[in-house]
CSV table of C-alpha atoms in Angstrom, one decimal:
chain,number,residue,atom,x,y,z
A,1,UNK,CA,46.6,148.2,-66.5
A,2,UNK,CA,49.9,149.3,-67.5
A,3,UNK,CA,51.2,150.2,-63.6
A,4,UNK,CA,49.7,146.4,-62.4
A,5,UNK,CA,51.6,145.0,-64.7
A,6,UNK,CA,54.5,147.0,-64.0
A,7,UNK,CA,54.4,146.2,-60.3
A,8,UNK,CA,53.5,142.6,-61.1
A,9,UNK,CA,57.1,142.4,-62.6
A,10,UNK,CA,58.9,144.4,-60.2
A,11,UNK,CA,57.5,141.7,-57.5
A,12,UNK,CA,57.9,138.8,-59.4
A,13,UNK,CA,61.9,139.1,-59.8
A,14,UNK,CA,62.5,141.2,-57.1
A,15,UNK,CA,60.0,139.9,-54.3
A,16,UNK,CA,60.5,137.1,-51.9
A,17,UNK,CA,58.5,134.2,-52.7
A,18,UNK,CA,55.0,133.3,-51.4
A,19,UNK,CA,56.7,130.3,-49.8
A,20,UNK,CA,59.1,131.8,-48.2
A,21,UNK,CA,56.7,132.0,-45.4
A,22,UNK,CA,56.9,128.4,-44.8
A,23,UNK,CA,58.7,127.6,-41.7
A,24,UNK,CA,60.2,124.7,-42.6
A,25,UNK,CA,61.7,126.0,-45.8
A,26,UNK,CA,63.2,129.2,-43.6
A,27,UNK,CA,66.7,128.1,-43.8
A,28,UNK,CA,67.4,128.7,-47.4
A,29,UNK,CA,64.0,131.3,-48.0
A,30,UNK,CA,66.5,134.3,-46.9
A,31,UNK,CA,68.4,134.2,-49.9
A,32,UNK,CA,65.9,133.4,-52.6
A,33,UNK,CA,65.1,136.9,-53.7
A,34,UNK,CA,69.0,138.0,-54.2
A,35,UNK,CA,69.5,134.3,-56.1
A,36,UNK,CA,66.5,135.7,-58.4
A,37,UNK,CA,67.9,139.3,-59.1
A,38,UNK,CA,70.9,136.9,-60.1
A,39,UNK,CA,69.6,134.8,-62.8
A,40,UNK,CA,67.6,137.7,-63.8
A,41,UNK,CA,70.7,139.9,-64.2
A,42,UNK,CA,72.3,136.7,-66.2
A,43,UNK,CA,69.6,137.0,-68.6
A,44,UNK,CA,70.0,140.4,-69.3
A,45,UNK,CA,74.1,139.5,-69.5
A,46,UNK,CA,73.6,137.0,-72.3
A,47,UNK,CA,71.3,139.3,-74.2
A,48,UNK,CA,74.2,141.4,-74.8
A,49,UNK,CA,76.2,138.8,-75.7
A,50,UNK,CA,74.0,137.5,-78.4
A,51,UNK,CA,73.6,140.6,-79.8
A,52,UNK,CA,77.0,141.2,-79.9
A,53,UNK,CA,77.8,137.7,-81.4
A,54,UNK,CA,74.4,138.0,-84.0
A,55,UNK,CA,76.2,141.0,-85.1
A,56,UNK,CA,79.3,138.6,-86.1
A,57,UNK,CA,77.4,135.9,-86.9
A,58,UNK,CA,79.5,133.6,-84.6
A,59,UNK,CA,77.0,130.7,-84.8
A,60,UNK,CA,77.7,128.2,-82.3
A,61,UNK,CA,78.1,131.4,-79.7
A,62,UNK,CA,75.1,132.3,-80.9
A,63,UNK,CA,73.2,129.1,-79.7
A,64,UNK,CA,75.0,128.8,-76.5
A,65,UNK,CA,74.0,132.4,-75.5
A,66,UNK,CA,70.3,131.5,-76.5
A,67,UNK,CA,70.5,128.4,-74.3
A,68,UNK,CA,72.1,130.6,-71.2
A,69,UNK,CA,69.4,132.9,-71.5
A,70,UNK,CA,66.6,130.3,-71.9
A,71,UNK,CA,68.3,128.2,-68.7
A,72,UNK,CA,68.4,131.5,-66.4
A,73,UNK,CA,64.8,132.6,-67.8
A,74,UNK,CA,63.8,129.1,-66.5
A,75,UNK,CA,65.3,129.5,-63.1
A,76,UNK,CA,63.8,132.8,-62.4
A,77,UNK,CA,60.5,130.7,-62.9
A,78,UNK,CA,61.5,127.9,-60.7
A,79,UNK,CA,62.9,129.8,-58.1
A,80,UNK,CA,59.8,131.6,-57.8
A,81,UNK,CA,57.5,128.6,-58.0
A,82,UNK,CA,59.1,125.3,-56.6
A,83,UNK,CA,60.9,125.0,-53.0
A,84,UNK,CA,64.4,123.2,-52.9
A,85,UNK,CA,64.6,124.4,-56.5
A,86,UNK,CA,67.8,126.9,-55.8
A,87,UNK,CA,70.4,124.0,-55.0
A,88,UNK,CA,69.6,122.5,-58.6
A,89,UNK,CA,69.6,125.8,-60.4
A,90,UNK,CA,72.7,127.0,-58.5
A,91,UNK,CA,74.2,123.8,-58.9
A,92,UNK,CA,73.4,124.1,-63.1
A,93,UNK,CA,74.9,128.4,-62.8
A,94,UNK,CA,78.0,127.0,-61.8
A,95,UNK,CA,78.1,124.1,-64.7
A,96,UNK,CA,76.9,127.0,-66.6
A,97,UNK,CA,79.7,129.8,-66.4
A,98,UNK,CA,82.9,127.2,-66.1
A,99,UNK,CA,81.1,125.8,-69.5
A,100,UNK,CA,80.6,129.5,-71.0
A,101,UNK,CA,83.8,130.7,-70.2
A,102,UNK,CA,85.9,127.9,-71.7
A,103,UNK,CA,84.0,128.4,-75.0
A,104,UNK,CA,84.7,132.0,-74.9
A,105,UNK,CA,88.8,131.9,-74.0
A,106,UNK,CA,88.8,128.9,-76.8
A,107,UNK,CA,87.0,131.4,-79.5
A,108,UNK,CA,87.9,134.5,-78.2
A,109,UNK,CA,90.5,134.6,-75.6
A,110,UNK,CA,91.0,136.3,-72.4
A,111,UNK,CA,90.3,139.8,-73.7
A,112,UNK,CA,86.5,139.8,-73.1
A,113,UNK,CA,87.3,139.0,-69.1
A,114,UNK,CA,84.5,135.7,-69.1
A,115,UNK,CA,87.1,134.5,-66.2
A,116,UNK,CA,85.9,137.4,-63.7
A,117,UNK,CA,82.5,135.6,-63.8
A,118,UNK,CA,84.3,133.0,-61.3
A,119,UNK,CA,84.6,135.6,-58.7
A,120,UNK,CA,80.5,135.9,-57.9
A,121,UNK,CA,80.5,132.2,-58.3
A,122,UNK,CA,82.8,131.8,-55.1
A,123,UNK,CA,80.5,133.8,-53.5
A,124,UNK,CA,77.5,131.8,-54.6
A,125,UNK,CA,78.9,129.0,-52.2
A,126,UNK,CA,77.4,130.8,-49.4
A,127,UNK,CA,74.2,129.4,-50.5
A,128,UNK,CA,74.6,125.9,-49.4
A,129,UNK,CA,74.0,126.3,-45.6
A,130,UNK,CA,72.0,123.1,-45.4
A,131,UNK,CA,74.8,120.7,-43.0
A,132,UNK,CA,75.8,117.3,-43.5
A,133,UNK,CA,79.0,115.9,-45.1
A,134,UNK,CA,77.5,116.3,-48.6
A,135,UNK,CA,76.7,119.6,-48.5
A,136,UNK,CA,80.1,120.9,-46.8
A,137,UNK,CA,81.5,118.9,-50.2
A,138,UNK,CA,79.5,120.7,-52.2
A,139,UNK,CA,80.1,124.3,-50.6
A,140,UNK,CA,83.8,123.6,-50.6
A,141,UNK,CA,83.9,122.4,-54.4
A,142,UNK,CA,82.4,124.8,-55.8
A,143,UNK,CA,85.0,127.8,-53.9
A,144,UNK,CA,88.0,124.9,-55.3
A,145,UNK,CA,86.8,124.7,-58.8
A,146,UNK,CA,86.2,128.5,-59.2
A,147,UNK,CA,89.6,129.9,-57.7
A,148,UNK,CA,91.3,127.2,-59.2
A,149,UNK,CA,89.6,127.9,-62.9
A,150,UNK,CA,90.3,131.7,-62.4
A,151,UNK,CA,93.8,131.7,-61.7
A,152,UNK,CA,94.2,128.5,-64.3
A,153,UNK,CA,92.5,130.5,-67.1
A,154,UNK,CA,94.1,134.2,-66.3
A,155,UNK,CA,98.1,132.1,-66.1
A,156,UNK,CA,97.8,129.5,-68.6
A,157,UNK,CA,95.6,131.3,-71.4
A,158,UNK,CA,97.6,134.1,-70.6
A,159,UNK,CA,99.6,134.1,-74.5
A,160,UNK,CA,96.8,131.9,-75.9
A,161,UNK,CA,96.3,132.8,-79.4
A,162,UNK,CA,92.1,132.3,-79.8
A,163,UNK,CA,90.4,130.8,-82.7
A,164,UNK,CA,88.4,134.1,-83.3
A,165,UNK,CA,88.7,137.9,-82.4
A,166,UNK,CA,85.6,140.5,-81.8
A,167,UNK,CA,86.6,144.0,-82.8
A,168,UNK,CA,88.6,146.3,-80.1
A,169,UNK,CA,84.5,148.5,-79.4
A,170,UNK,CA,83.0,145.1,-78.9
A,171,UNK,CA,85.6,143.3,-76.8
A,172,UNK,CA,85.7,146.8,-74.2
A,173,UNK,CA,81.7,146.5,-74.4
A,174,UNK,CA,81.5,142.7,-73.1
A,175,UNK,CA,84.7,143.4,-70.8
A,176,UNK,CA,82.7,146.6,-69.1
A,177,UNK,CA,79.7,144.1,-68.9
A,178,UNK,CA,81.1,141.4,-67.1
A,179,UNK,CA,83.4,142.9,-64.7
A,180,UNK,CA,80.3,145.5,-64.0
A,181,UNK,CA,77.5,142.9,-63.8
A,182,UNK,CA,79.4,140.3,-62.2
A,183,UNK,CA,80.5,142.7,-59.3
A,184,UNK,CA,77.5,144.3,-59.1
A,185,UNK,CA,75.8,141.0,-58.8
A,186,UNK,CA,78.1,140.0,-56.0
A,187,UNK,CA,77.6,143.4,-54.1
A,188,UNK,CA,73.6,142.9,-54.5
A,189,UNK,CA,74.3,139.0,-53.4
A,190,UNK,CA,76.0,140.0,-50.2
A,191,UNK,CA,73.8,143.0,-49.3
A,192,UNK,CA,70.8,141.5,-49.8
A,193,UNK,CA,72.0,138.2,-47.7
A,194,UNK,CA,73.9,140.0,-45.1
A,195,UNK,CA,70.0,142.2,-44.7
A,196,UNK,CA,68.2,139.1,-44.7
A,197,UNK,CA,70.1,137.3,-42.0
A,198,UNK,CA,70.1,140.5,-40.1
A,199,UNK,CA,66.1,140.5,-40.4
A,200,UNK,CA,66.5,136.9,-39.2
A,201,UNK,CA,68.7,137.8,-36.4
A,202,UNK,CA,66.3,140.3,-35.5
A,203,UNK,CA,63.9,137.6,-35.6
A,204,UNK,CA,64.9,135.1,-33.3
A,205,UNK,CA,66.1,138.0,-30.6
A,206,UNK,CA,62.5,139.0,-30.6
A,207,UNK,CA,61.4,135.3,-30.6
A,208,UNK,CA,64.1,134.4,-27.5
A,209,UNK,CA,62.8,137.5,-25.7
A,210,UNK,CA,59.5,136.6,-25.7
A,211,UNK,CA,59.6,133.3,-25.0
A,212,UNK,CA,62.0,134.5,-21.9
A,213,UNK,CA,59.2,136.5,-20.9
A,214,UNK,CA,56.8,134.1,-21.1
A,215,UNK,CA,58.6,131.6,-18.9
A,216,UNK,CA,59.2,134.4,-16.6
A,217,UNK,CA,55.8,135.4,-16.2
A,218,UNK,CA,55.0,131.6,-15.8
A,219,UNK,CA,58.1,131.4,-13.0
A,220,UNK,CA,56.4,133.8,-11.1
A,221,UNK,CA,52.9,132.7,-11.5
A,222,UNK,CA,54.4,129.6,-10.0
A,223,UNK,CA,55.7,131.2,-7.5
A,224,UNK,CA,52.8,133.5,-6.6
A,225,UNK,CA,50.2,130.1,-6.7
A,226,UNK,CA,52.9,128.5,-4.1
A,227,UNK,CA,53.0,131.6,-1.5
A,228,UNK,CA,49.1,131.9,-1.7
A,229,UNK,CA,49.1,128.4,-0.9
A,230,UNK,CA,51.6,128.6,1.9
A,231,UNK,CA,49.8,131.9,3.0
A,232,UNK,CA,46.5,130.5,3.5
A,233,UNK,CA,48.0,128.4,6.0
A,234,UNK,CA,48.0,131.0,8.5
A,235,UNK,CA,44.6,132.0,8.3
A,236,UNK,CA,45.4,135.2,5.5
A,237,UNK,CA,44.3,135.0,2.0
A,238,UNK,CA,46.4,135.1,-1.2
A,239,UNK,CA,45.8,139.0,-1.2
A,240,UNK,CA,48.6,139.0,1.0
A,241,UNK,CA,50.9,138.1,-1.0
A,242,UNK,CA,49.6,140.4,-3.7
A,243,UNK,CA,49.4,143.2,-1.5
A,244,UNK,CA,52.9,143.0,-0.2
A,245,UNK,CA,54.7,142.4,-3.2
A,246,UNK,CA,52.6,145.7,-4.5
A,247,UNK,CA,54.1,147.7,-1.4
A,248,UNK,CA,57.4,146.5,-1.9
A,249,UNK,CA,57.2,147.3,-5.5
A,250,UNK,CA,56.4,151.1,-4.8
A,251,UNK,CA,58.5,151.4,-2.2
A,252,UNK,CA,61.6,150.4,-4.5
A,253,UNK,CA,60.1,153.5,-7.4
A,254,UNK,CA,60.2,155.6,-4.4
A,255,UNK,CA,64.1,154.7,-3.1
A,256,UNK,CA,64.9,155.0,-6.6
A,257,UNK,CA,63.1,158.5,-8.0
A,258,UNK,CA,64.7,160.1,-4.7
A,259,UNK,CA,68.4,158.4,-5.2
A,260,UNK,CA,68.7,156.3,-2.6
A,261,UNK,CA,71.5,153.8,-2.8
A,262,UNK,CA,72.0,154.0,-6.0
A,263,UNK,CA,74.8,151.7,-5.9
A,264,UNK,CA,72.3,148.7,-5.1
A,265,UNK,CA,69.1,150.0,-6.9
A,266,UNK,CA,70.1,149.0,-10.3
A,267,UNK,CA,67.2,147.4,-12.4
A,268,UNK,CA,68.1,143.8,-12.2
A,269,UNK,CA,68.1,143.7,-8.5
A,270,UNK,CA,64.7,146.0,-8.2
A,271,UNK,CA,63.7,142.9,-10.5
A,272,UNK,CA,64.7,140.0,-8.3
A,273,UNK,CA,63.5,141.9,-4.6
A,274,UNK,CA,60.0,142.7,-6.6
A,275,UNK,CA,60.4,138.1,-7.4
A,276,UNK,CA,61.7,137.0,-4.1
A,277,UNK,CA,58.6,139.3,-2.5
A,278,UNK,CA,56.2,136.8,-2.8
A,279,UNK,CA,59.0,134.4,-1.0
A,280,UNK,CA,59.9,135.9,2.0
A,281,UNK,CA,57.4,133.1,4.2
A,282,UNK,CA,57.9,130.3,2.3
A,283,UNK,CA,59.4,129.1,5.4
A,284,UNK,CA,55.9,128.5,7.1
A,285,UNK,CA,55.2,125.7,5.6
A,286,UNK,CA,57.5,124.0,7.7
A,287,UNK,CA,55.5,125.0,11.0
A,288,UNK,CA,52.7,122.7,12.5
A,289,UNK,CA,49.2,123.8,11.7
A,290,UNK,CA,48.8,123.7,15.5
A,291,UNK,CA,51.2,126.6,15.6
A,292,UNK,CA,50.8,128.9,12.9
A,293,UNK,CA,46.6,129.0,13.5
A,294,UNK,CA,46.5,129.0,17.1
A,295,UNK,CA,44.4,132.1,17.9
A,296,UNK,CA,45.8,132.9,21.6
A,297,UNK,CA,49.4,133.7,22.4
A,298,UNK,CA,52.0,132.0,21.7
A,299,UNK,CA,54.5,130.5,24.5
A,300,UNK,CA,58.1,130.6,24.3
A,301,UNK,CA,58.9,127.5,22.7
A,302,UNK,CA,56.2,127.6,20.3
A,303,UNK,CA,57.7,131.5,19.4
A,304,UNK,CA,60.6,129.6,18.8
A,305,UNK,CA,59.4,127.2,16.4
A,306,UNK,CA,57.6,130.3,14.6
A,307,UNK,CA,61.1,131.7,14.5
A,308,UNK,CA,62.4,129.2,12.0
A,309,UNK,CA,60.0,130.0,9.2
A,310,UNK,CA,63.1,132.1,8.3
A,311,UNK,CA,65.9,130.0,8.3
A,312,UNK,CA,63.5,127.5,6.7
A,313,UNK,CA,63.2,129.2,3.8
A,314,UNK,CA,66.1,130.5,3.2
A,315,UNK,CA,67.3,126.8,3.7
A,316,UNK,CA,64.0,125.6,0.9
A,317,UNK,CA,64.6,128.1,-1.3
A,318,UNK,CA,68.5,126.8,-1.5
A,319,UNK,CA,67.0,123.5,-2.2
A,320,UNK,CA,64.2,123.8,-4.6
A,321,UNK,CA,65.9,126.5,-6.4
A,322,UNK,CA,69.4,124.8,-6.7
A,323,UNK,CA,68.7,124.4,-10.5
A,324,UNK,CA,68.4,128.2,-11.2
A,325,UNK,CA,70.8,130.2,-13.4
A,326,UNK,CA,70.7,133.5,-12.0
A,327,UNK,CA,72.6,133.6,-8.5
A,328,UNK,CA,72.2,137.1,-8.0
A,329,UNK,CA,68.3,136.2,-7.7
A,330,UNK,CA,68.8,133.0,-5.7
A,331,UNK,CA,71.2,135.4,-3.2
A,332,UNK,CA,68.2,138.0,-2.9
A,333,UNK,CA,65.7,135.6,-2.7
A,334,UNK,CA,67.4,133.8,0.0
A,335,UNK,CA,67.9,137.0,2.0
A,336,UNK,CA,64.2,138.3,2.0
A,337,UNK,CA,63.1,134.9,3.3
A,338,UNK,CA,65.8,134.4,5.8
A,339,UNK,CA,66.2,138.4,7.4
A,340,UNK,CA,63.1,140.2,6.8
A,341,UNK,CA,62.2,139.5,10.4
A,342,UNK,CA,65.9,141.2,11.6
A,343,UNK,CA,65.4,145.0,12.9
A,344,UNK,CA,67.0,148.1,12.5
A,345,UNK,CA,68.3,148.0,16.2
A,346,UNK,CA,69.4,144.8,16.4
A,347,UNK,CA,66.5,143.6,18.3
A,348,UNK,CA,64.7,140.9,15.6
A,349,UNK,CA,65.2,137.5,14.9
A,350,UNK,CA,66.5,134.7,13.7
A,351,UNK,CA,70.0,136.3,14.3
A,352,UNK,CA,70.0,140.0,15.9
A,353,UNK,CA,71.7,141.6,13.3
A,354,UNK,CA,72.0,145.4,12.8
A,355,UNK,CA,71.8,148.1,10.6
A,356,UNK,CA,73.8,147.9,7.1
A,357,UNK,CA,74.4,144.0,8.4
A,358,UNK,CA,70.5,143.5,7.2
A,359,UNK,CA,70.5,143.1,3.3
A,360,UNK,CA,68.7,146.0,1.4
A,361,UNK,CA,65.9,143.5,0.3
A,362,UNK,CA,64.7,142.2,3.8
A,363,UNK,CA,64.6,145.9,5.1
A,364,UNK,CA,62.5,146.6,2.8
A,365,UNK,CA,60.3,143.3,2.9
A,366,UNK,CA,60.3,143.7,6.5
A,367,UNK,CA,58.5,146.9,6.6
A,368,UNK,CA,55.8,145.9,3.6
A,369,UNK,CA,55.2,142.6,5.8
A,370,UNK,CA,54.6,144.9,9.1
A,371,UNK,CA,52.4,147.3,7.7
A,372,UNK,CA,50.1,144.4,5.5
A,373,UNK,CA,50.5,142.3,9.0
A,374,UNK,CA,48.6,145.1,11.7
A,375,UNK,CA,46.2,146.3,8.7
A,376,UNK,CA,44.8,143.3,7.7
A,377,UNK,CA,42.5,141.3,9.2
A,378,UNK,CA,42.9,137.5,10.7
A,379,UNK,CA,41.0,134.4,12.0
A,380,UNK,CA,43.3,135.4,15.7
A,381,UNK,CA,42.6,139.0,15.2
A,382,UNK,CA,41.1,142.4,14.3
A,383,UNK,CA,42.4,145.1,11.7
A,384,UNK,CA,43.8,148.4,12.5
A,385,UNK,CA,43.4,151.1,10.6
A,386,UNK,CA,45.5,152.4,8.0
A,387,UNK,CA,46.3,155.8,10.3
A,388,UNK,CA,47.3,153.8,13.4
A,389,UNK,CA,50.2,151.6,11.5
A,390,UNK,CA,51.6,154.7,9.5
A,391,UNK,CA,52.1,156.5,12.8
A,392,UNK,CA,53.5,152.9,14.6
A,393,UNK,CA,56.2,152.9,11.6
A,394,UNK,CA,56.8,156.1,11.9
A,395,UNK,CA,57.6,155.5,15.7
A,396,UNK,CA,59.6,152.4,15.0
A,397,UNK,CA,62.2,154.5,12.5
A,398,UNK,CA,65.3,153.9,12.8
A,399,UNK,CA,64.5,151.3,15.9
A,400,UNK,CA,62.2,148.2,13.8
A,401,UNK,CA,62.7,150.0,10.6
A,402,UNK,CA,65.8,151.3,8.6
A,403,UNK,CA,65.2,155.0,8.4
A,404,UNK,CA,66.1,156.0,5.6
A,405,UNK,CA,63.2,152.9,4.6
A,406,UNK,CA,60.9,154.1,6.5
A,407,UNK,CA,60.9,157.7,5.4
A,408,UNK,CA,60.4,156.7,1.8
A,409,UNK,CA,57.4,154.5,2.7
A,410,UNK,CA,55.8,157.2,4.6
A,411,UNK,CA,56.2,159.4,1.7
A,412,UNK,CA,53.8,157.1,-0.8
A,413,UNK,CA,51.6,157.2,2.1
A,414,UNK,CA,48.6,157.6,-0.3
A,415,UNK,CA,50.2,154.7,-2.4
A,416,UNK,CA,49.5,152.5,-0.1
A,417,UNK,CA,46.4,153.3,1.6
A,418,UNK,CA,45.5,152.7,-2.4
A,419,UNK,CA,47.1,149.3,-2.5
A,420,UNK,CA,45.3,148.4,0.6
A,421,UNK,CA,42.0,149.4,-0.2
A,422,UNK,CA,42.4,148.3,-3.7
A,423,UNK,CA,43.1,144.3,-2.7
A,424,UNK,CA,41.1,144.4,0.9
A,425,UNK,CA,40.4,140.7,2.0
């Protein structure tokens, strides 16, 4: 019984109140436990003074300490019990200790030190985040009146001769007191706040990163809907799309574990190629249905047409995506869907370009495009198997594909075939 009780006190003036859980109190719940400890070590402050002033029988001291510790006692309680209750109670601390310490330098001077109380009391100002005009007023009288009280008292009452006198033990025992409860105070004030506003901090970094990640993973859902969409057009299925963007995803682990251009490879861009995947023929839905579903071969004009599906997309993306922050996604994005028909050799489309001309991205879509292209099957035409492609890439290196490309892809060889068989039309 003895130990709940115990802990029952230790929670009740050292705890955060049950309320402080309530959002819309959050901006002023951070500080309510340090406020607490406050008034708490305020009550235990005026004890000592009473004692010390029951000893002397200093009556009217006597009654004023019993009202200072019957006014903290009732904050502690309000605090814990009623939101919005700290600006009243803080407002009634400050009344409280300009009040006190103008009786005690009347009766007993400056020897005691009540003027040091000032110094917490400035930083009790912290308190009142809450904006508006009346507020800021408040915040900045409350710093005015306490400096200007502290350095008024410790000047003018400087040769004040008081109206009573303590002996020498008990002035050094309420001197000790104040100056070591008052700074302690302050040092538990400003720990306790600067914890609690790191907690907070913490908080909404955790809360901003999720909800980052959740549009993210909605901005790619988007995406991935709108390729599957554009897909189907052609005659594939929106397995396409998921198996490509797989391929290209292992392909970019592979370049990476083996330290290939790591000058490129950093995580963001591996993050925007493994987005702009599902991109790279958004382009097609600029072609005529006549076009992109017509089972027999294609003649040189209509080849054409087919042939701006890049510089289509490239060209939508620009426009639909104008709006987006992150260029460095917009710029890879734009490249898959624009050159990830180009070819090692020079020899692709919709410009011929060569070699280290061809972006890192569309060298790599081009070859996860290939491969998902001759394996999978169509409404125009027949599947090959896996075997057949791996050994056509492997023929194309360093003529279709870039080399260095196709080498890592046939290295996850069993990656693949497991992608494939995995997410098989």
């Amino acid at each position: 019984m003895s130990n709940k009780s115990n802990n029952f006190l230790v929670k009740f003036f050292t705890g955060s109140p049950s309320y402080n859980n309530d959002k819309d109190y959050a901006a002023y719940a951070f500080y309510s436990a340090p406020l607490n400890m406050f008034f708490l070590a305020c009550v235990v402050l005026h004890s000592i003074y009473l004692v010390v002033f029951s000893v002397h029988r200093f009556d009217i001291m006597i009654i004023l300490e019993s009202l200072c510790m019957i006014l903290y006692m009732i904050f502690v309680i309000l605090l814990r019990n009623f939101k919005g209750s700290w600006l009243p109670c803080t407002l009634l601390t400050a009344s409280e200790l300009f009040v006190h310490t103008l009786c005690c330098v009347y009766y007993f001077g400056l020897s005691p030190g009540f003027q040091y109380l000032f110094i917490p009391l400035m930083f009790m100002s912290i308190f009142i985040r809450k904006q508006g005009k009346v507020f800021v007023f408040l915040r900045r009288l409350v710093i005015v009146v306490a400096s200007a009280s502290f350095i008024f008292i410790s000047i003018y009452f400087n040769e004040y001769k008081p109206t009573l006198s303590l002996p020498e033990e008990f002035n050094l025992i309420i001197l000790t007191s104040n100056c070591i409860v008052s700074f302690l105070v302050t040092a538990v004030f400003t720990s306790r706040v600067i914890h609690s506003l790191d907690a907070k901090r913490s908080q909404l970094d955790t809360s901003v990163n999720e909800k980052v990640n959740e549009i993210e993973k909605m901005q790619n859902q988007i995406i991935i809907s709108f390729a599957n969409i554009i897909e189907a057009r052609d005659g594939s299925t929106g397995k396409h799309v998921k198996r490509t963007s797989e391929y290209v995803e292992a392909l970019l682990k592979e370049l990476r574990r083996s330290g290939e251009f790591p000058d490129i490879l950093d995580d963001r861009y591996v993050h925007d190629v493994m987005m702009s995947a599902p991109l790279h023929d958004i382009g097609k839905i600029t072609i005529p249905d006549a076009i992109l579903t017509k089972a027999g071969r294609l003649t040189q004009s209509e080849f054409e047409t087919i042939k701006r599906h890049t510089i289509n997309g490239k060209e939508l993306i620009e426009q639909s995506m104008s709006d987006i922050e992150n260029e460095q996604f917009l710029k890879v994005a734009k490249s898959v869907a624009l050159y990830h028909h180009e070819c090692w050799d020079g020899s692709g489309y919709p410009y011929g370009i060569s070699g280290d001309e061809i972006p890192l991205a569309a060298r790599i879509m081009t070859i996860a495009d290939y491969f998902d292209a001759l394996v999978a099957k169509r409404s125009y035409k027949a599947a090959l198997p896996t075997s057949l492609v791996f050994d056509n890439i492997r023929e194309q290196r360093g003529k279709k594909f870039d080399p260095v490309v196709a080498d890592a892809f046939l290295r996850i060889r069993d990656t693949i075939d497991e992608i494939a068989k995995a997410n098989a039309d």
